[in-house]
mmCIF file of C-alpha atoms in Angstrom:
data_model
loop_
_atom_site.group_PDB
_atom_site.id
_atom_site.type_symbol
_atom_site.label_atom_id
_atom_site.label_comp_id
_atom_site.label_asym_id
_atom_site.label_seq_id
_atom_site.Cartn_x
_atom_site.Cartn_y
_atom_site.Cartn_z
ATOM 1 C CA UNK A 19 -54.314 -10.471 18.072
ATOM 2 C CA UNK A 20 -51.267 -9.051 19.765
ATOM 3 C CA UNK A 21 -49.914 -6.198 17.628
ATOM 4 C CA UNK A 22 -46.271 -6.871 18.503
ATOM 5 C CA UNK A 23 -46.209 -9.915 16.179
ATOM 6 C CA UNK A 24 -44.785 -10.850 13.802
ATOM 7 C CA UNK A 25 -41.376 -9.713 14.930
ATOM 8 C CA UNK A 26 -37.808 -10.688 14.107
ATOM 9 C CA UNK A 27 -35.442 -11.704 16.881
ATOM 10 C CA UNK A 28 -31.698 -12.135 16.470
ATOM 11 C CA UNK A 29 -30.188 -15.208 18.134
ATOM 12 C CA UNK A 30 -26.777 -15.458 19.792
ATOM 13 C CA UNK A 31 -25.407 -17.360 16.784
ATOM 14 C CA UNK A 32 -26.285 -14.432 14.515
ATOM 15 C CA UNK A 33 -29.268 -16.059 12.838
ATOM 16 C CA UNK A 34 -32.700 -14.476 12.883
ATOM 17 C CA UNK A 35 -36.076 -16.019 13.710
ATOM 18 C CA UNK A 36 -39.483 -14.541 13.020
ATOM 19 C CA UNK A 37 -42.012 -14.974 15.823
ATOM 20 C CA UNK A 38 -45.693 -15.014 14.907
ATOM 21 C CA UNK A 39 -48.930 -16.488 16.252
ATOM 22 C CA UNK A 40 -50.117 -19.872 14.968
ATOM 23 C CA UNK A 41 -52.434 -19.601 11.963
ATOM 24 C CA UNK A 42 -54.562 -22.185 10.177
ATOM 25 C CA UNK A 43 -52.123 -22.254 7.268
ATOM 26 C CA UNK A 44 -49.367 -23.371 9.692
ATOM 27 C CA UNK A 45 -50.988 -26.673 10.643
ATOM 28 C CA UNK A 46 -48.867 -28.858 8.335
ATOM 29 C CA UNK A 47 -45.653 -27.222 9.551
ATOM 30 C CA UNK A 48 -46.723 -27.689 13.169
ATOM 31 C CA UNK A 49 -47.532 -31.353 12.556
ATOM 32 C CA UNK A 50 -44.102 -31.821 10.924
ATOM 33 C CA UNK A 51 -42.466 -30.129 13.931
ATOM 34 C CA UNK A 52 -44.170 -32.513 16.343
ATOM 35 C CA UNK A 53 -43.182 -35.516 14.226
ATOM 36 C CA UNK A 54 -39.531 -34.497 14.558
ATOM 37 C CA UNK A 55 -39.721 -34.427 18.356
ATOM 38 C CA UNK A 56 -38.509 -37.613 20.030
ATOM 39 C CA UNK A 57 -41.411 -39.814 21.117
ATOM 40 C CA UNK A 58 -40.078 -39.644 24.671
ATOM 41 C CA UNK A 59 -40.627 -35.871 24.654
ATOM 42 C CA UNK A 60 -44.100 -36.079 23.102
ATOM 43 C CA UNK A 61 -45.432 -38.297 25.894
ATOM 44 C CA UNK A 62 -45.416 -35.293 28.229
ATOM 45 C CA UNK A 63 -47.952 -33.416 26.078
ATOM 46 C CA UNK A 64 -51.631 -33.662 26.982
ATOM 47 C CA UNK A 65 -52.775 -34.183 23.383
ATOM 48 C CA UNK A 66 -51.559 -36.918 21.019
ATOM 49 C CA UNK A 67 -49.719 -34.644 18.577
ATOM 50 C CA UNK A 68 -48.826 -37.650 16.412
ATOM 51 C CA UNK A 69 -52.479 -37.602 15.293
ATOM 52 C CA UNK A 70 -52.951 -35.075 12.455
ATOM 53 C CA UNK A 71 -56.612 -34.726 13.466
ATOM 54 C CA UNK A 72 -55.490 -33.070 16.723
ATOM 55 C CA UNK A 73 -53.502 -30.403 14.867
ATOM 56 C CA UNK A 74 -56.382 -29.954 12.430
ATOM 57 C CA UNK A 75 -58.775 -29.434 15.367
ATOM 58 C CA UNK A 76 -56.446 -26.815 16.859
ATOM 59 C CA UNK A 77 -56.374 -24.963 13.538
ATOM 60 C CA UNK A 78 -60.142 -25.208 13.142
ATOM 61 C CA UNK A 79 -60.881 -23.995 16.683
ATOM 62 C CA UNK A 80 -58.280 -21.225 16.570
ATOM 63 C CA UNK A 81 -59.584 -18.137 18.374
ATOM 64 C CA UNK A 82 -57.262 -15.367 19.546
ATOM 65 C CA UNK A 83 -60.176 -13.395 20.989
ATOM 66 C CA UNK A 84 -60.173 -15.550 24.120
ATOM 67 C CA UNK A 85 -58.428 -14.635 27.353
ATOM 68 C CA UNK A 86 -54.692 -14.094 26.988
ATOM 69 C CA UNK A 87 -53.971 -16.505 29.855
ATOM 70 C CA UNK A 88 -52.100 -19.578 28.744
ATOM 71 C CA UNK A 89 -53.419 -23.081 29.404
ATOM 72 C CA UNK A 90 -50.648 -25.619 28.751
ATOM 73 C CA UNK A 91 -51.773 -28.710 26.911
ATOM 74 C CA UNK A 92 -54.942 -27.204 25.463
ATOM 75 C CA UNK A 93 -53.472 -26.423 22.065
ATOM 76 C CA UNK A 94 -53.167 -23.149 20.162
ATOM 77 C CA UNK A 95 -56.819 -22.288 20.775
ATOM 78 C CA UNK A 96 -55.721 -21.008 24.156
ATOM 79 C CA UNK A 97 -52.007 -20.424 23.608
ATOM 80 C CA UNK A 98 -50.592 -17.128 22.552
ATOM 81 C CA UNK A 99 -47.341 -18.828 21.648
ATOM 82 C CA UNK A 100 -45.636 -17.424 18.576
ATOM 83 C CA UNK A 101 -44.208 -19.622 15.835
ATOM 84 C CA UNK A 102 -40.520 -19.399 14.946
ATOM 85 C CA UNK A 103 -39.106 -19.350 11.440
ATOM 86 C CA UNK A 104 -35.337 -19.384 11.067
ATOM 87 C CA UNK A 105 -33.823 -17.259 8.328
ATOM 88 C CA UNK A 106 -30.225 -16.953 7.182
ATOM 89 C CA UNK A 107 -27.435 -16.198 9.665
ATOM 90 C CA UNK A 108 -26.611 -12.555 10.049
ATOM 91 C CA UNK A 109 -29.700 -11.245 8.462
#
């Protein structure tokens, strides 16, 4: 696991987000995120993220010991993409 995460980043609007790698406990939040994306945007993803079984598989197969190279469309098992959590503006 990359030791620089989690980390807080301040946005231009003054709010702060926390970046962290995807964890098994995040699967419901990730599924909710994908459900909020317009269907027209989701069609460009390799996996059918409207299927909760896909997100569950990603969480089950999660392995950050693999190569750090990113493979778009293969899910968090190969991504090193951090998750964002917005906190209050200015702090």
